[in-house]
Amino acid sequence: MRVRRLLQESRYWNVSKSARSITLCSCTSNCRSRANVRQTSRQFATTTAPQAIAAAEIDFQSQRVPDGEPPLKARIVPASPSYFTGKPDFTDNLLTLQALLRKYQTYPVVEPLDAPRTAWRTLAQYRLLVGEPVKAAKYHKIVQILHRLNQIYPSLMPDEVRKAMEPYMRATNPHANVARPRTIDGFGRAVGLGRRKTSSARVWLVEGDGEILVNGKSLVATFPRVHDRESAVWALKATDRIDKYNVWGLVGGGGLTGQAESLTLAVARALLVHEPSLKPSLRRAGCVTRNPKRVERKKPGKLKARKMPAWVKR
């Protein structure tokens, strides 16, 4: 390991067991002190980041020393506090961003929706950048700090923060990704698509008196449960539009619950074409965002996704 190799080069070092920091030893040549290093089998990763590389060996031969004393041989303390860790680049990046957040946490910020749109690097791109197997949960910490720093007022944004965020930005223009506008056809219909689990729904919404047909049948005939019927028209009920639009829907796949909740998203998207001003109300009602939850798959050796067989002593 790197620590063992460094200790073999010079015996005038004292290595702190708690902080793992290397300091100079002022003892003479007959010093019998031993470096106290924690024995571990962990493999330390190498890095190419400038801040995570230890400094070169100091040449004390050219310096003046008192007569009768041998020259010292040592290395200075590494500039990075995470030089001897498994992931020095990630740790340095996280510590740098945390220090910036503490330094500028009192600066005024804007609302999250009013912050400048920025596309951050994906986890795969960040792994290629640092060359380390960083977990998704750890990279999420960096992204959270970046979102918080990005909320500082643009006119008050320090240059230090702007330069620190540049390596994490993708070379794309987020404003170029504009969704295709949905329009109402010649018959006054607006189309909406919705999905939930393995179910999918397509809805045509037109102004009317509240008639609802799903797969050519009435709502009661399609969904026997009251909860499913309420879920299918929840977007209209939450905005008091239940008797102002007619709904024709086609659903398929999955079960009744998945089909009813897919209709919720499809009706909400079609309603936004007629009345875009209802988006805040529909978002508060939970009708705008697609629900990504699915049934977890069964694993081998288990009764279900996570249930284990009963333990028997004999």
PDB file of C-alpha atoms in Angstrom, residues 9 42 97 131 136 139 145 165 180 185 207 210 218 224 255 268 280 282 295 312:
ATOM      1  CA  GLU A   9      11.454   5.438   2.379  1.00  0.00           C
ATOM      2  CA  ARG A  42      -8.600  -1.965   2.197  1.00  0.00           C
ATOM      3  CA  LEU A  97     -19.143  22.115  -2.342  1.00  0.00           C
ATOM      4  CA  GLY A 131     -12.649   7.489 -12.484  1.00  0.00           C
ATOM      5  CA  ALA A 136     -25.933   6.885  -6.806  1.00  0.00           C
ATOM      6  CA  TYR A 139     -23.672  11.479  -6.074  1.00  0.00           C
ATOM      7  CA  ILE A 145     -25.799  20.963  -3.036  1.00  0.00           C
ATOM      8  CA  MET A 165     -20.419  24.406 -10.654  1.00  0.00           C
ATOM      9  CA  ARG A 180     -44.374  19.838 -28.670  1.00  0.00           C
ATOM     10  CA  ASP A 185     -58.411  19.255 -33.403  1.00  0.00           C
ATOM     11  CA  GLU A 207     -66.840  20.069 -24.116  1.00  0.00           C
ATOM     12  CA  GLY A 210     -70.415  15.034 -18.441  1.00  0.00           C
ATOM     13  CA  SER A 218     -70.207   3.272 -19.089  1.00  0.00           C
ATOM     14  CA  PRO A 224     -67.304  -1.933 -10.388  1.00  0.00           C
ATOM     15  CA  GLY A 255     -55.747  -4.585 -13.822  1.00  0.00           C
ATOM     16  CA  ALA A 268     -55.525  15.584 -16.670  1.00  0.00           C
ATOM     17  CA  PRO A 280     -51.473  24.424 -10.349  1.00  0.00           C
ATOM     18  CA  LEU A 282     -54.123  19.655 -10.950  1.00  0.00           C
ATOM     19  CA  VAL A 295     -44.710  -4.283  -8.080  1.00  0.00           C
ATOM     20  CA  VAL A 312     -37.392 -24.312  11.180  1.00  0.00           C
TER      21      VAL A 312
END
